[in-house]
mmCIF file of C-alpha atoms in Angstrom:
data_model
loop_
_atom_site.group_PDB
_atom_site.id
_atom_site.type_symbol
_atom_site.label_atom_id
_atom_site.label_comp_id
_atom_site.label_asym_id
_atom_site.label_seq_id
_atom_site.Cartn_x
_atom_site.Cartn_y
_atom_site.Cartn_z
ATOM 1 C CA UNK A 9 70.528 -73.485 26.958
ATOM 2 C CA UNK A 10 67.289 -74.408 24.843
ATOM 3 C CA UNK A 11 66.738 -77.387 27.125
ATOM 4 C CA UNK A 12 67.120 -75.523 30.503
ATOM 5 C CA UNK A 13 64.500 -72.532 29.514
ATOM 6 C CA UNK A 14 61.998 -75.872 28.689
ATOM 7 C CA UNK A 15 63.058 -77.398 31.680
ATOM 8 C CA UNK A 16 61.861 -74.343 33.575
ATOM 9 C CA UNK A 17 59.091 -73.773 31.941
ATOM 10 C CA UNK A 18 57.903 -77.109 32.109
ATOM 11 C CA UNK A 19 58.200 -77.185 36.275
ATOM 12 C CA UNK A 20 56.205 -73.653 36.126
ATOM 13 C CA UNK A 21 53.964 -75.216 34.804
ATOM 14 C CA UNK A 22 53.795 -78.281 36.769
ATOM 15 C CA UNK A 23 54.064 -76.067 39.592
ATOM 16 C CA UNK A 24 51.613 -74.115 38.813
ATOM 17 C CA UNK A 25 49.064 -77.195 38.198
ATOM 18 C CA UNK A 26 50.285 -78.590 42.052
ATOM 19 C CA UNK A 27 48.963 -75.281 43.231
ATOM 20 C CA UNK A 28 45.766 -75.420 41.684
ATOM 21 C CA UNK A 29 44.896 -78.639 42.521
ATOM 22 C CA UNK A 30 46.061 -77.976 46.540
ATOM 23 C CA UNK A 31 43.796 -74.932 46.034
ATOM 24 C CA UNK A 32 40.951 -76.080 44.830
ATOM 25 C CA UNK A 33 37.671 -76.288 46.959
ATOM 26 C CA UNK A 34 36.452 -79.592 47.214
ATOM 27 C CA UNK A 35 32.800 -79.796 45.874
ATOM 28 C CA UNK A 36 30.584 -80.576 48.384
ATOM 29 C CA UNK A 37 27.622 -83.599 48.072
ATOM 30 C CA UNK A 38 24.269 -82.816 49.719
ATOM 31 C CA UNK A 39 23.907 -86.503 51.739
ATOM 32 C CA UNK A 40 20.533 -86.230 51.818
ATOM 33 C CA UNK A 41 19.904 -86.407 48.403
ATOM 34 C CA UNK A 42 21.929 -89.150 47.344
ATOM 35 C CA UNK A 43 20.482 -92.890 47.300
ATOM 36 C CA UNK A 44 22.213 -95.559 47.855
ATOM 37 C CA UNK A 45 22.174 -97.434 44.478
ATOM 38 C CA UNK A 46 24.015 -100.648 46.017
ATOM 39 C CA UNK A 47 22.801 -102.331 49.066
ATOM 40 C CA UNK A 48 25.014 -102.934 51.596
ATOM 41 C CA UNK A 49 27.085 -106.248 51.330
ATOM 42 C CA UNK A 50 27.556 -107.054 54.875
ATOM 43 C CA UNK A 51 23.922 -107.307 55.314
ATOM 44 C CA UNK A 52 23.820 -110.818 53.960
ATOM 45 C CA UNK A 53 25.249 -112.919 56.526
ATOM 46 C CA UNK A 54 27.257 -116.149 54.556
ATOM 47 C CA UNK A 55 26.654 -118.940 56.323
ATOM 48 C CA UNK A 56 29.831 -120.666 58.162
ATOM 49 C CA UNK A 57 31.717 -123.364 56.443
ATOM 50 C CA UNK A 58 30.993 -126.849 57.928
ATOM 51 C CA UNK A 59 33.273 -128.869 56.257
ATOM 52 C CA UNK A 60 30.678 -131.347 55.091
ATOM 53 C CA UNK A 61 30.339 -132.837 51.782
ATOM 54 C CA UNK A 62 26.577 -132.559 51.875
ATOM 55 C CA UNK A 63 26.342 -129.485 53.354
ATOM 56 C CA UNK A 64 23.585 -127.881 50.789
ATOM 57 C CA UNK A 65 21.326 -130.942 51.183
ATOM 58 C CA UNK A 66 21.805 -130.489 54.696
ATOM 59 C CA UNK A 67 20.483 -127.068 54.768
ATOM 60 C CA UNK A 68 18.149 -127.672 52.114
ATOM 61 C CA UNK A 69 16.707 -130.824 54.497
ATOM 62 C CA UNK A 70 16.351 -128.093 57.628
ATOM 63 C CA UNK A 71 14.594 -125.369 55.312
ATOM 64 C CA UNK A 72 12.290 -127.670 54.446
ATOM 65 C CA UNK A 73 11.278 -128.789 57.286
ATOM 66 C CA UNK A 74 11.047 -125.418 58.528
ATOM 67 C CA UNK A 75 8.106 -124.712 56.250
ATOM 68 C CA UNK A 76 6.096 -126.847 58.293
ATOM 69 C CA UNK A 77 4.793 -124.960 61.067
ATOM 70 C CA UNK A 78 4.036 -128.172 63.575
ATOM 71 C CA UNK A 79 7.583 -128.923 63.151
ATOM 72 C CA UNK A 80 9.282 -126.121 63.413
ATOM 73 C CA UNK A 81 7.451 -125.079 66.892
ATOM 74 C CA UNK A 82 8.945 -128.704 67.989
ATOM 75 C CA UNK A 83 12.147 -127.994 66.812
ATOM 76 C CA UNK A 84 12.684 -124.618 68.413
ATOM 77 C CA UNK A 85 11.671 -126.584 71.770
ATOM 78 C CA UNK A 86 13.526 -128.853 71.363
ATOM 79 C CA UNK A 87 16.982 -129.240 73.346
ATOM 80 C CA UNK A 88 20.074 -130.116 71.738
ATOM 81 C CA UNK A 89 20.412 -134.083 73.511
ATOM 82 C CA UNK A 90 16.715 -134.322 71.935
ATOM 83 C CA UNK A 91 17.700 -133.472 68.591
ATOM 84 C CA UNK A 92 21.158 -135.089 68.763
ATOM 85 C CA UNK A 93 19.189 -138.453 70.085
ATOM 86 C CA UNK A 94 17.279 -138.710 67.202
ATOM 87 C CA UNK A 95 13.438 -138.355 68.857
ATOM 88 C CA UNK A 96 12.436 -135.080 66.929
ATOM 89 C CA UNK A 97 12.777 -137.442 63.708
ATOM 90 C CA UNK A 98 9.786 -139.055 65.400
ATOM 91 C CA UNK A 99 7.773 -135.889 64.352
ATOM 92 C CA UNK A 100 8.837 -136.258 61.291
ATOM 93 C CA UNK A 101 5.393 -138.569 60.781
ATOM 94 C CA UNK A 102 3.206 -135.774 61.610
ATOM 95 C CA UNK A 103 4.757 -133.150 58.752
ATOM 96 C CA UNK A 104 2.221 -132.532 55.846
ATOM 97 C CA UNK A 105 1.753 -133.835 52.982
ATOM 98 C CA UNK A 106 3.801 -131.534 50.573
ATOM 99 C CA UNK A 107 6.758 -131.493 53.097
ATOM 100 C CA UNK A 108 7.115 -134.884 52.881
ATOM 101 C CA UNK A 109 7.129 -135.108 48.961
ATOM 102 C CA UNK A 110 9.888 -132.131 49.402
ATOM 103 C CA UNK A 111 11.775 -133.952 51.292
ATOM 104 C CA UNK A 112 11.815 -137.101 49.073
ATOM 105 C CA UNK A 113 12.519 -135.342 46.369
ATOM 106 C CA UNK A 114 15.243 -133.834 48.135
ATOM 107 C CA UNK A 115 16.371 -137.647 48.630
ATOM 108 C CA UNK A 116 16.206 -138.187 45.188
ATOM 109 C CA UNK A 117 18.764 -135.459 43.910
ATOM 110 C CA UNK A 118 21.298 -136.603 46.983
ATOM 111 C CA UNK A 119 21.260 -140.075 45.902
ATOM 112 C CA UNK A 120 21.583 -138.407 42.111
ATOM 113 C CA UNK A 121 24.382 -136.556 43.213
ATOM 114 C CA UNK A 122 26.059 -139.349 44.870
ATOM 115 C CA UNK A 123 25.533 -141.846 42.625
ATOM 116 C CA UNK A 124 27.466 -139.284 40.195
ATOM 117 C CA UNK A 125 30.291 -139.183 42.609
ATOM 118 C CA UNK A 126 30.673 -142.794 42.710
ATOM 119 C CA UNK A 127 30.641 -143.271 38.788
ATOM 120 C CA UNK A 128 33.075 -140.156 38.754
ATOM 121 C CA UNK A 129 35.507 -142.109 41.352
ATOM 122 C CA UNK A 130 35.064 -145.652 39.381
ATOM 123 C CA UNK A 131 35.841 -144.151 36.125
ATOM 124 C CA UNK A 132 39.087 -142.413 37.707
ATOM 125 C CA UNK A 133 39.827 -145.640 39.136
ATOM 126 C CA UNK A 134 39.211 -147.922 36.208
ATOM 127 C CA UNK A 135 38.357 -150.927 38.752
ATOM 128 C CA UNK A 136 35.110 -152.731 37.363
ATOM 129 C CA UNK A 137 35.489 -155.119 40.460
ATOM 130 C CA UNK A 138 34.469 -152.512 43.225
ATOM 131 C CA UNK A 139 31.229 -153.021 44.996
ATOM 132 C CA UNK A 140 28.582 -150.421 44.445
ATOM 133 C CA UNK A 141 26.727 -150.888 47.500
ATOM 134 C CA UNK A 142 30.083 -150.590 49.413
ATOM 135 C CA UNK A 143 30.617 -147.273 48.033
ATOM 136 C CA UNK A 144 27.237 -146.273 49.043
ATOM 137 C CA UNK A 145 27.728 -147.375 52.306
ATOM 138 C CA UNK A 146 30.901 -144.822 52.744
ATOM 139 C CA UNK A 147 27.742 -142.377 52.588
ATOM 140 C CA UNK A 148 25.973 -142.425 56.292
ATOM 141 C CA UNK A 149 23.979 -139.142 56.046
ATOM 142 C CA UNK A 150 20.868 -140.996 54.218
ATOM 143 C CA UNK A 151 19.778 -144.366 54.007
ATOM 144 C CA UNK A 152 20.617 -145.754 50.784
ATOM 145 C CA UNK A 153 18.470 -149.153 51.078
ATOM 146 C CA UNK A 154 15.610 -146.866 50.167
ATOM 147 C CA UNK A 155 16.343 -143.997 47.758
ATOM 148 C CA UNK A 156 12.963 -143.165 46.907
ATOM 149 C CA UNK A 157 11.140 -141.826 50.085
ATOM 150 C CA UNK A 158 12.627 -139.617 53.363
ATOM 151 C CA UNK A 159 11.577 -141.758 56.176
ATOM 152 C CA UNK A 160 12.621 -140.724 59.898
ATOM 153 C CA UNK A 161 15.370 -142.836 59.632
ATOM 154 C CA UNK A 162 17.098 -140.785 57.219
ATOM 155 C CA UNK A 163 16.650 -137.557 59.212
ATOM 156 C CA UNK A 164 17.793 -139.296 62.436
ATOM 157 C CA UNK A 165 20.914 -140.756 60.295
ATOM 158 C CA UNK A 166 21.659 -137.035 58.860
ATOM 159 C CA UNK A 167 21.338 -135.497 62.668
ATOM 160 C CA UNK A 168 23.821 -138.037 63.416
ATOM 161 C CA UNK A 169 26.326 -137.907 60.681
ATOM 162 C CA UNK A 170 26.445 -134.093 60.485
ATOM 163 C CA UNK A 171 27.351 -134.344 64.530
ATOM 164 C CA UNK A 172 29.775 -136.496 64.459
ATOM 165 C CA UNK A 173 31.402 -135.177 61.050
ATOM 166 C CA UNK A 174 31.059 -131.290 62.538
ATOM 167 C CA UNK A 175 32.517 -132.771 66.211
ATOM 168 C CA UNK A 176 34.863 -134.618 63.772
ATOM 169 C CA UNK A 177 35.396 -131.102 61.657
ATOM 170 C CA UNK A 178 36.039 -128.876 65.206
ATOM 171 C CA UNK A 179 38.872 -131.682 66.570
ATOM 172 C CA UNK A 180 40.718 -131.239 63.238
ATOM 173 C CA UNK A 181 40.859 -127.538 63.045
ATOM 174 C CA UNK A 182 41.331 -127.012 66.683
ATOM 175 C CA UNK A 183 44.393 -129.554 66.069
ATOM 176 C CA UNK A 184 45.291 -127.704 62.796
ATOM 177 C CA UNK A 185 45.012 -124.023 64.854
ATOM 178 C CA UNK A 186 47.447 -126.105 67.468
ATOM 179 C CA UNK A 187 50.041 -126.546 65.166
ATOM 180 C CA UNK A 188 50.105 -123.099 63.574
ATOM 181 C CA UNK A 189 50.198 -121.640 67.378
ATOM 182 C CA UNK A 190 53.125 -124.591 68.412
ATOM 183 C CA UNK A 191 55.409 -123.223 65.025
ATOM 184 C CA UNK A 192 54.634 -119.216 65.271
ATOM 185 C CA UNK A 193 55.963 -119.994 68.439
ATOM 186 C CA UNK A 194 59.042 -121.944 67.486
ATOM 187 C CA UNK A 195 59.483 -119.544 64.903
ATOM 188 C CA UNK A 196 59.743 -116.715 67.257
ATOM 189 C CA UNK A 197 62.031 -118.262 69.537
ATOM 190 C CA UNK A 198 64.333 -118.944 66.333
ATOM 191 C CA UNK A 199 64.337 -115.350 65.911
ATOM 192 C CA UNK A 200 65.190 -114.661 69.793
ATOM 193 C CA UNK A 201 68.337 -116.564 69.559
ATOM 194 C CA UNK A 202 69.316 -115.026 66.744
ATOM 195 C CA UNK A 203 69.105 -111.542 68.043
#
């Protein structure tokens, strides 16, 4: 008997707590008054995924260059066989001075950073006999003869590698995207006979 008079009092009272809350005006905000304390995130626009292993000195390379405004005019008239071709490196002579030491720097911290791959993948390996210079060569987005200076020859060689690796890239996800369609759809006509 004690437990049903607490039992009833206890869903008056949660009763009574459902009808308050359903009751209750909602307070309203004056809009105008409010600032937005956290920009929006889909303003910043990531850039897409390329696939290539030196991506950031890639876009690094491009932003660069973009600082120079002789450049940058012939790049944005440029069309994309030019580019492809490897005559804009051509201009690459007539950047200024503090581009160019940008850009060799640039040079520097790629060959760094490969150089660290390759005594990462030797020391995994544990093969003292592997050529050095034929591990370089595995890397045809710069030209590792020189690894001092950005010549023209290592932006036409990073136009070319990052075409062929994106063209590369696109045939391998398109073939990728294939598959997935090829076993939705054998998946769904599993399910059809089963039915």
């Amino acid at each position: 008997m004690r437990w049903r008079t607490i039992l009833l009092q206890y869903c008056f009272l949660l009763i009574t707590c459902l009808l308050t809350a359903l009751e209750a005006v909602p307070i309203d905000i004056d809009k105008t008054k409010v600032q937005n304390i956290h920009p929006v995130e889909s303003a910043k626009i990531e850039p897409p995924d390329t696939g290539l292993y030196y991506d950031e000195y890639l876009k690094q390379v491009i932003d660069v260059l973009e600082t120079d405004k002789h450049f940058r005019e012939k790049l944005q008239k440029a069309d994309i066989e030019e580019i492809k071709s490897g005559r804009l490196s051509k201009e690459l002579d007539l950047v200024s001075h503090h581009v160019r030491t940008k850009l060799d720097e640039l040079k520097r911290q790629e060959v760094g950073r490969l150089r660290m791959l390759i005594k990462a993948k030797l020391d995994s390996l544990q093969d003292i006999g592997m050529d050095h210079q034929a591990l370089l060569k595995q890397f045809d987005h710069l030209n590792h003869l020189n690894p001092d200076k950005f010549e023209s020859t290592d932006l036409d060689m990073l136009i070319k590698a990052a075409t062929s690796d994106l063209e590369h890239y696109d045939k391998t996800r398109h073939e990728e995207f294939k598959k997935y369609e090829m076993m939705k759809e054998h998946e769904r006509r599993e399910y059809l006979k089963t039915l």
